[in-house]
Structure formats: C-alpha cells, structure tokens
Steps between C-alpha positions, in 0.01 A plus 500: 500500500687480179710750311719513190803281550743626241790742525416707197636849496275794571330652195714758317434866549301540183259215567133590534384386843162330544341693787145374470336462841350173385842337479584577863155391620525170313849440641369526857150356452464140604409278792609770745225727367249276675710345775650810660168683558344177626794435734490852642121532513396686812856587604503844660734735315550270199404769243739749663780243503431419135525873417832526686635195316383651171685826575819304567454299180447812290831640625661161434348492151648839409842407642519173307363658182767771508762226528379344174203302627450123514290448188660238277761390757317465831624593844766227477646666190513842667664362815745284301614805303568683825674225701557204275340158435509383862278791602270418210470144628407637842203671334402171334522335843263760646258448212514121526448501876222757483314322221532157663383622841232707332342188351441369852310822570306483171408134551407562863276787396339283231422243769345758733292646217363161395454311828531501878711309750672184384336529159676833447836332564415225251400756237830687553696176459303417186573843353874449548485144364312599184714809444822302542385232257403756238822702541725192476317367194495841332120538500487878537226750413554669165437868422121453491510298820702771676255766387206290622681446829555873545138582412386234748709633787381854432139380494550317829658811650202707388265243652697508825460881506131510408389203712681515836556151637492333156866402540684512830836412648562435867757757607485427873840430651550234770451638850310804371816672374468824303640584159758777523559770241813324374316171447217678319751677275665170404164349407420810292824451306364168373243695298781687321700196392577520128525877479866503608612304193340732242625848590569695179783751464388864521391650168687788346299816456282738695400470864155380397650205317707411804195528725330229293754260646299499824149473355491120528644470855277781630189340351597162648550662842159669486326177402670300776414760764140494376488121529637512854225746588228250408193485726537245776264202512203549729381244754252361247752469215538152354843362579460127432706367207298480181525511123707819508750333732536201269546731200764696690684176583502401132632839392768495768605153385563645154723765657687234697574314177675794334673606820650156557603493134670837556700339782606231257616759251692690767670191645795482252554875541508457876762226469700697244495206259499736205233307313194663347216572742250217519726220378338160532706361790540829683134583461374170645749512787411858583129425496543206738719701738252789499203266550678324786572835661136604467379172653744534791394860568132408483554202735689713753232770483222249563698349788540845655132580430596799287239624251578525131498879528811487721693309231498806274766643731757267342469609135453856627836483677665358186350783295633755749850351466477519119392865515789586732753329272360681197508838676859445615603401147328808356680726748833339413443548128397860543810556713716368219330728249551800729872428537534445124335838432752691713 
C-alpha cells in the first residue's frame, strides 16, 4: 500500500504521457491479487460488488487524471496542493495506518495458508518477526527479487483458480454473521491499492488517445472480476495446508518486508520532520511502530476469533479515505481552474 511520496508538480502540458496498460496493472498487482479472491471466495454477489467498485474507480480515475493525476507526486502531493501540507500529512497518516493494519491481515492470511489452529497463529507471528527484522536492517528484495515475488504470487493465484481448495482462507465471522455489500467492497479495494498513486494526466490529442487512459484500469477490473468468479471448491477438494500454503507464506513475508519498509519511509513525512523519506532514524522508528500496530491488530483479532479475511476491512477503509481525499482535492483544483478561466 505504497505510493509516491513527493510533491513534484504535475507534468507540463507538452509531456508525453505513458499510458501503457502494463504500468497500471503492475501498480495494482501484488499480494492483494491472491488475497482478495481467497478472502471473498464463495461470497454471494462478490463479482457484482467488484464490478460496482470498478465502475466507481474508473470515474475516480478520470476525475483525478483531469486534475493533473498523481503520477510523480502521489495522492499526498495532490491533496497538499489543494489544501496545504497538513492535509498532505493526513494522507500519509491514512497510508501509514492502512499499511500497518494491512500487515496484520497479510501475516494472518500467511498463517492460515500454511497451517491450522495455533500453528497458524505462530506462523503469522513469525512472518511479522522476520519481516520486521529485514525491514529494520535494510534487507529488502531488489528488482529481480520483486519480479520473482510478483511472478510467484501470480502463479499461486493461477493455482488457486485452477485447483479449488489449494489455498483457502477462513472467512466465517463469529456467530455466523454475514458479510454485507459494504464490507465486501472494502475488501475489494485492497486489490486496487497502488493504482491510486500512479494516475497519469490525460494526454493531449484525439478521443482515441484519451480513451487509452482507461485501458489499464478496465483490464484490471476485468481480471479481478474473473478471479472472483472462480469455481468454488467441491466437497472432495483438498483444503489441508501443504506445500502451496508454505510457498504462499514465504511470498507474503516478502511483501510484508517491503510494506513495513514503506511505513518507515513514510514516518518522517507523517511527522512533518522535513527530512528525506527513509532516513535512518525515521525509517527504523516507523518500521517498529508499524510492526507494533500489526502485532496489536493481529492479537486483538485472534482474541475476538476474527478470521484473517476480516482484517482486510482495515486497509480497505484506509484506501477508501485516501480515494475520497484525492477526489475532493481534484474537484477543488478543477473548481479553481474553472474560476480562473472565466
């Protein structure tokens, strides 16, 4: 759940905009590609809800793009230009909270993939411990490692689709409660994290060139809806943790490492210290605070007997807040332009 952290100005009017669909897909692709379909597996109406969320996000994408986009400055930069640095720090706070709470969900899911019962809790704790140690010491995956991580999560997602029951998350709520449409929509938003920070400005030219702006988001929406329409496991499907579950836990640990490191880099921006993102002291402090938050959330969830799938509501809510702030900033900027044109 990371995004550009600078306040760089939007690209000038004559700049050629990179509208390749691959860029948008790579911005959103990640742990959520596997975790969201697994968390919502078997939920009635999940594909329809995902389509509704996608329609909202496409409208949001166009609105933000027409306000100059977020590419190169992030949502915090867009909001700060509209309302000032305090508003920009509010965006950083939403990111930090969402990422930190999200690691509890990712670690909890890793535990459920790899083991059952108490062993699942121990695996989740181990994932957070290893990820925190790596993030604090600066042991992060390089470009090749990130590519391998992405290929691995896509392969696991394909295996989950082709072999129902290969990987499973317990989405049952205490007392037999049901997931509402709103809760499902918040979980779906987790799959879109990353896209909001890489919205390009609209290209200048013909309508066809402008339409290319939506190629990436539309393709991502179609793929997510397809994943949520996966065949449900039959009564004979294997559901016991196995090699695939252990592999998924390892891949998710790698995502936890970079996500906790992203919290460290965002910490000085959240405090308004003015230092460069990822400074040594600020980075270590931010990682420890984020890791402590994730441990607390995971402990509370286990105490309340909540499944890992329910924890995706927290980063989903943070993402929703970020999208609302970005949309409001875009509307404010467009209002200024309209008044200036009169």
